[in-house]
Amino acid sequence: MSVFDYKRRPTTTVNVGSLTIGGDAPVRIQSMASTSTMDTDGSVDQAERIVEAGAELVRFTAQGVREAENLGKIRGCLRERGIEVPLVADIHFNPRAAFEAARRVEKVRINPGNFVDPGRTFKKIEFTDEEYACELRRIEDALVPFLDLCRENGTAIRIGVNHGSLSDRIMSRYGDTPAGMVESAMEFLRVCRRHDFNDVVISIKASNVTVMVETVRRLVKAMNQEDMAYPLHLGVTEAGDGEDGRIKSAVGIGTLLAEGVGDTIRVSLSEDPECELPVARAIVDYISKREGASPINGRLIEGYDPVAPQRRRGHRTPGMPADGVPVVVAPGAVDVSGDMQPDLVADDERLVRVKAADVIANGLKAERDAIVVMDSDHVNRSGEMLAAFHRLMEDGVDNPVVVAARYDGLTAEEASLRAAIDCGVVLMGGFGDGLLIEGDSLPAADAVRVAFAILQSARMRFSHTEFISCPGCGRTLFDLQSTLAEVKRATSHLKGLKIGVMGCIVNGPGEMADADYGYVGAGIGKVSLYRGKECVEKNIPTSEAVGRLVELIKADGLWK
């Protein structure tokens, strides 16, 4: 990974039908259908819309053998329409479905958390070293025949680890940690290596952006140590919808792409899947502008850990909160209500504007109590900002530094995505005492809202309810978009709470384990409610579920 200059991580090339991933190929964008895989016509129509929106791969869930078999029909119908996009089967809990899908589509995603092991049950189970080794042999015995079948059919695989579906075996030794997620992936990759199966893409995802970024960084480090160069699929699971979902995805995916990591991406939004592609394309295209940029003359400070960096905290000058949370600076006078009040306005006389390039070259010339506002004109502005922060640390300068970024000539969504990427890279690098977002398409109130959303995505300052919601697929057991809207209407005023809205139980309880409350599809017309990891009400009729969720929050004394 490059800390300052942009350089793609070298990877092996994986063939997915006629498409290549990794190697010299551009970063590929993809999406996942939300139709029932048994609805052939509906699936074909939606796949066509996804492809028209820009997808280079389309994924379908295959929860059983018959769904896996029907993927062959869907693929045939798409080919009849002249649509050659590779299809990916998404498998959980059912190896038989994976075997069937491998005969019919170009790529199969399997989940190490449930391909051999049962799904996590949140029970602490102890394994002796001998028992653990026996489990690894069991994994190899189950995986090798699948690899042989994929080799025979020219089928690629994705080994897709999800934070929400680590097995109890992994949990027993590593806990619910990035280290556990990495080891879950490496166990399967080592089997692929031993058996010379190389058409492998790897993903390692979480709904918590900071967990996702750190885990992918750890995975790259682990693969480098074992001389592996498999391409990576990036995504933030259960990102939600609307502006928050887009910003959360841009912070997570954009940070890693800016570090040169990532060969294919999927933006997961709780919206129609074709809405994901313009966002993914905007993220990839913005990062690609950094190719061939002029070098950044930065020096990495000794002891800096780019995988899990310690946060640099500037001293708290007069006018800044004492609790260490980053401030939000408004670009101009603004009248906003609620918890998104800016802390400072850009014309405050205590603010000193500097350029990152000047800091790199000459250090910082400012009084110690000055609040520094730093921006960059480099095409790789986040890289130059990181280099400037390292210069400040090298010089022992601890002024608080607000990261500033201005975007003109863009739509509001384009500006917010670029801000999320640039500021996200800096925040995920351990730097930044505040944000100032500016742009001719962003009125002051909108710029302030975007800044708060970026800080919340980076888990650095909470200003509003966070919704962890899946994008939906053929496993979803209710109308996800309307349900999410209903839950939001009822609970969006609850600052600081995290609420999960999940279509099914495959990853639901796990992916929203970071949430305070969860609303999970349990069956047709049925919902289960969770408090953290604990299911507290089962199989509630859908018509009553939102009201019961509200009652649960009120009973816990968290309704404000």
PDB file of C-alpha atoms in Angstrom, residues 356-496:
ATOM      1  CA  ALA A 356      -0.515  21.290   2.230  1.00  0.00           C
ATOM      2  CA  ALA A 357       2.290  21.752  -0.315  1.00  0.00           C
ATOM      3  CA  ASP A 358       3.671  24.710   1.676  1.00  0.00           C
ATOM      4  CA  VAL A 359       3.578  22.721   4.908  1.00  0.00           C
ATOM      5  CA  ILE A 360       5.477  19.848   3.258  1.00  0.00           C
ATOM      6  CA  ALA A 361       8.125  22.199   1.907  1.00  0.00           C
ATOM      7  CA  ASN A 362       8.498  24.690   4.756  1.00  0.00           C
ATOM      8  CA  GLY A 363       6.722  23.392   7.827  1.00  0.00           C
ATOM      9  CA  LEU A 364       3.967  25.347   9.569  1.00  0.00           C
ATOM     10  CA  LYS A 365       4.387  29.014  10.364  1.00  0.00           C
ATOM     11  CA  ALA A 366       1.583  29.798  12.797  1.00  0.00           C
ATOM     12  CA  GLU A 367       1.022  30.637  16.452  1.00  0.00           C
ATOM     13  CA  ARG A 368       0.505  27.583  18.624  1.00  0.00           C
ATOM     14  CA  ASP A 369      -3.077  28.521  19.476  1.00  0.00           C
ATOM     15  CA  ALA A 370      -4.042  29.007  15.830  1.00  0.00           C
ATOM     16  CA  ILE A 371      -6.615  26.641  14.388  1.00  0.00           C
ATOM     17  CA  VAL A 372      -5.117  25.617  11.060  1.00  0.00           C
ATOM     18  CA  VAL A 373      -7.341  25.057   8.013  1.00  0.00           C
ATOM     19  CA  MET A 374      -5.377  23.057   5.451  1.00  0.00           C
ATOM     20  CA  ASP A 375      -6.309  22.273   1.874  1.00  0.00           C
ATOM     21  CA  SER A 376      -4.567  21.042  -1.267  1.00  0.00           C
ATOM     22  CA  ASP A 377      -4.544  21.798  -4.986  1.00  0.00           C
ATOM     23  CA  HIS A 378      -2.904  18.485  -5.937  1.00  0.00           C
ATOM     24  CA  VAL A 379      -4.911  16.039  -8.054  1.00  0.00           C
ATOM     25  CA  ASN A 380      -4.220  13.580  -5.238  1.00  0.00           C
ATOM     26  CA  ARG A 381      -5.248  16.014  -2.555  1.00  0.00           C
ATOM     27  CA  SER A 382      -5.638  13.406   0.188  1.00  0.00           C
ATOM     28  CA  GLY A 383      -2.135  12.059  -0.455  1.00  0.00           C
ATOM     29  CA  GLU A 384      -0.651  15.522  -0.218  1.00  0.00           C
ATOM     30  CA  MET A 385      -2.622  16.231   2.955  1.00  0.00           C
ATOM     31  CA  LEU A 386      -1.308  13.033   4.538  1.00  0.00           C
ATOM     32  CA  ALA A 387       2.257  14.045   3.664  1.00  0.00           C
ATOM     33  CA  ALA A 388       1.685  17.453   5.273  1.00  0.00           C
ATOM     34  CA  PHE A 389       0.435  15.847   8.476  1.00  0.00           C
ATOM     35  CA  HIS A 390       3.539  13.663   8.603  1.00  0.00           C
ATOM     36  CA  ARG A 391       5.678  16.793   8.267  1.00  0.00           C
ATOM     37  CA  LEU A 392       3.809  18.366  11.197  1.00  0.00           C
ATOM     38  CA  MET A 393       4.434  15.265  13.315  1.00  0.00           C
ATOM     39  CA  GLU A 394       8.098  15.180  12.314  1.00  0.00           C
ATOM     40  CA  ASP A 395       8.417  18.821  13.396  1.00  0.00           C
ATOM     41  CA  GLY A 396       6.543  18.217  16.669  1.00  0.00           C
ATOM     42  CA  VAL A 397       3.841  20.727  15.720  1.00  0.00           C
ATOM     43  CA  ASP A 398       0.526  19.990  17.433  1.00  0.00           C
ATOM     44  CA  ASN A 399      -1.781  22.737  16.202  1.00  0.00           C
ATOM     45  CA  PRO A 400      -5.298  21.457  15.554  1.00  0.00           C
ATOM     46  CA  VAL A 401      -5.774  21.041  11.801  1.00  0.00           C
ATOM     47  CA  VAL A 402      -9.122  21.257  10.035  1.00  0.00           C
ATOM     48  CA  VAL A 403      -9.131  19.393   6.716  1.00  0.00           C
ATOM     49  CA  ALA A 404     -10.618  21.629   4.027  1.00  0.00           C
ATOM     50  CA  ALA A 405     -11.779  20.662   0.559  1.00  0.00           C
ATOM     51  CA  ARG A 406     -13.540  22.721  -2.102  1.00  0.00           C
ATOM     52  CA  TYR A 407     -15.362  21.271  -5.135  1.00  0.00           C
ATOM     53  CA  ASP A 408     -16.676  23.521  -7.884  1.00  0.00           C
ATOM     54  CA  GLY A 409     -18.341  22.747 -11.192  1.00  0.00           C
ATOM     55  CA  LEU A 410     -19.882  19.508  -9.914  1.00  0.00           C
ATOM     56  CA  THR A 411     -23.323  18.300  -8.924  1.00  0.00           C
ATOM     57  CA  ALA A 412     -24.063  18.192  -5.215  1.00  0.00           C
ATOM     58  CA  GLU A 413     -23.757  14.391  -5.185  1.00  0.00           C
ATOM     59  CA  GLU A 414     -20.438  14.457  -7.040  1.00  0.00           C
ATOM     60  CA  ALA A 415     -19.086  17.032  -4.599  1.00  0.00           C
ATOM     61  CA  SER A 416     -20.218  15.068  -1.541  1.00  0.00           C
ATOM     62  CA  LEU A 417     -18.715  11.822  -2.869  1.00  0.00           C
ATOM     63  CA  ARG A 418     -15.367  13.470  -3.580  1.00  0.00           C
ATOM     64  CA  ALA A 419     -15.377  15.114  -0.174  1.00  0.00           C
ATOM     65  CA  ALA A 420     -16.124  11.760   1.462  1.00  0.00           C
ATOM     66  CA  ILE A 421     -13.205  10.139  -0.377  1.00  0.00           C
ATOM     67  CA  ASP A 422     -10.641  12.891   0.228  1.00  0.00           C
ATOM     68  CA  CYS A 423     -11.580  13.570   3.828  1.00  0.00           C
ATOM     69  CA  GLY A 424     -12.149   9.865   4.499  1.00  0.00           C
ATOM     70  CA  VAL A 425      -8.609   8.999   3.413  1.00  0.00           C
ATOM     71  CA  VAL A 426      -7.186  11.567   5.822  1.00  0.00           C
ATOM     72  CA  LEU A 427      -9.446  10.550   8.715  1.00  0.00           C
ATOM     73  CA  MET A 428      -8.753   6.845   8.155  1.00  0.00           C
ATOM     74  CA  GLY A 429      -5.064   7.739   8.174  1.00  0.00           C
ATOM     75  CA  GLY A 430      -5.419   8.965  11.752  1.00  0.00           C
ATOM     76  CA  PHE A 431      -5.460  12.692  11.022  1.00  0.00           C
ATOM     77  CA  GLY A 432      -7.821  15.650  11.119  1.00  0.00           C
ATOM     78  CA  ASP A 433      -9.287  17.718  13.936  1.00  0.00           C
ATOM     79  CA  GLY A 434     -12.212  18.929  11.888  1.00  0.00           C
ATOM     80  CA  LEU A 435     -13.724  19.323   8.432  1.00  0.00           C
ATOM     81  CA  LEU A 436     -14.610  22.251   6.186  1.00  0.00           C
ATOM     82  CA  ILE A 437     -16.436  21.294   2.986  1.00  0.00           C
ATOM     83  CA  GLU A 438     -17.059  23.948   0.318  1.00  0.00           C
ATOM     84  CA  GLY A 439     -18.437  23.992  -3.214  1.00  0.00           C
ATOM     85  CA  ASP A 440     -20.589  26.051  -5.553  1.00  0.00           C
ATOM     86  CA  SER A 441     -23.249  23.313  -5.614  1.00  0.00           C
ATOM     87  CA  LEU A 442     -23.297  22.971  -1.822  1.00  0.00           C
ATOM     88  CA  PRO A 443     -25.115  25.668   0.146  1.00  0.00           C
ATOM     89  CA  ALA A 444     -23.630  26.133   3.600  1.00  0.00           C
ATOM     90  CA  ALA A 445     -26.277  23.996   5.313  1.00  0.00           C
ATOM     91  CA  ASP A 446     -25.686  21.128   2.868  1.00  0.00           C
ATOM     92  CA  ALA A 447     -21.920  21.395   3.264  1.00  0.00           C
ATOM     93  CA  VAL A 448     -22.282  21.178   7.043  1.00  0.00           C
ATOM     94  CA  ARG A 449     -24.548  18.135   6.734  1.00  0.00           C
ATOM     95  CA  VAL A 450     -22.041  16.374   4.457  1.00  0.00           C
ATOM     96  CA  ALA A 451     -19.225  17.080   6.925  1.00  0.00           C
ATOM     97  CA  PHE A 452     -21.225  15.585   9.780  1.00  0.00           C
ATOM     98  CA  ALA A 453     -22.083  12.538   7.648  1.00  0.00           C
ATOM     99  CA  ILE A 454     -18.401  11.961   6.816  1.00  0.00           C
ATOM    100  CA  LEU A 455     -17.422  12.179  10.484  1.00  0.00           C
ATOM    101  CA  GLN A 456     -20.188   9.771  11.440  1.00  0.00           C
ATOM    102  CA  SER A 457     -19.148   7.312   8.726  1.00  0.00           C
ATOM    103  CA  ALA A 458     -15.620   7.450  10.149  1.00  0.00           C
ATOM    104  CA  ARG A 459     -17.059   6.791  13.637  1.00  0.00           C
ATOM    105  CA  MET A 460     -15.550  10.014  14.942  1.00  0.00           C
ATOM    106  CA  ARG A 461     -18.634  12.091  15.750  1.00  0.00           C
ATOM    107  CA  PHE A 462     -22.273  11.027  15.923  1.00  0.00           C
ATOM    108  CA  SER A 463     -24.887  13.596  15.000  1.00  0.00           C
ATOM    109  CA  HIS A 464     -27.877  11.525  13.889  1.00  0.00           C
ATOM    110  CA  THR A 465     -29.345   8.043  13.914  1.00  0.00           C
ATOM    111  CA  GLU A 466     -27.303   5.524  11.961  1.00  0.00           C
ATOM    112  CA  PHE A 467     -29.226   2.993   9.911  1.00  0.00           C
ATOM    113  CA  ILE A 468     -27.476  -0.248   9.030  1.00  0.00           C
ATOM    114  CA  SER A 469     -29.606  -1.682   6.249  1.00  0.00           C
ATOM    115  CA  CYS A 470     -28.891  -4.304   3.626  1.00  0.00           C
ATOM    116  CA  PRO A 471     -29.423  -3.714  -0.094  1.00  0.00           C
ATOM    117  CA  GLY A 472     -31.829  -6.620  -0.413  1.00  0.00           C
ATOM    118  CA  CYS A 473     -31.603  -9.720  -2.592  1.00  0.00           C
ATOM    119  CA  GLY A 474     -33.630 -12.797  -3.444  1.00  0.00           C
ATOM    120  CA  ARG A 475     -33.528 -13.811   0.235  1.00  0.00           C
ATOM    121  CA  THR A 476     -35.234 -10.601   1.432  1.00  0.00           C
ATOM    122  CA  LEU A 477     -38.499 -11.363   3.182  1.00  0.00           C
ATOM    123  CA  PHE A 478     -40.255  -7.965   3.005  1.00  0.00           C
ATOM    124  CA  ASP A 479     -40.283  -4.769   0.964  1.00  0.00           C
ATOM    125  CA  LEU A 480     -36.967  -3.453   2.184  1.00  0.00           C
ATOM    126  CA  GLN A 481     -37.141   0.087   0.821  1.00  0.00           C
ATOM    127  CA  SER A 482     -40.583   0.920   2.186  1.00  0.00           C
ATOM    128  CA  THR A 483     -39.791  -0.762   5.506  1.00  0.00           C
ATOM    129  CA  LEU A 484     -36.559   1.178   5.914  1.00  0.00           C
ATOM    130  CA  ALA A 485     -38.437   4.396   5.151  1.00  0.00           C
ATOM    131  CA  GLU A 486     -41.030   3.513   7.807  1.00  0.00           C
ATOM    132  CA  VAL A 487     -38.368   2.725  10.419  1.00  0.00           C
ATOM    133  CA  LYS A 488     -36.604   5.985   9.591  1.00  0.00           C
ATOM    134  CA  ARG A 489     -39.792   8.007   9.973  1.00  0.00           C
ATOM    135  CA  ALA A 490     -40.299   6.536  13.424  1.00  0.00           C
ATOM    136  CA  THR A 491     -36.736   6.695  14.766  1.00  0.00           C
ATOM    137  CA  SER A 492     -34.583   9.162  12.811  1.00  0.00           C
ATOM    138  CA  HIS A 493     -34.601  11.676  15.688  1.00  0.00           C
ATOM    139  CA  LEU A 494     -32.712   9.318  18.009  1.00  0.00           C
ATOM    140  CA  LYS A 495     -29.201  10.791  17.871  1.00  0.00           C
ATOM    141  CA  GLY A 496     -26.435   8.279  18.544  1.00  0.00           C
TER     142      GLY A 496
END
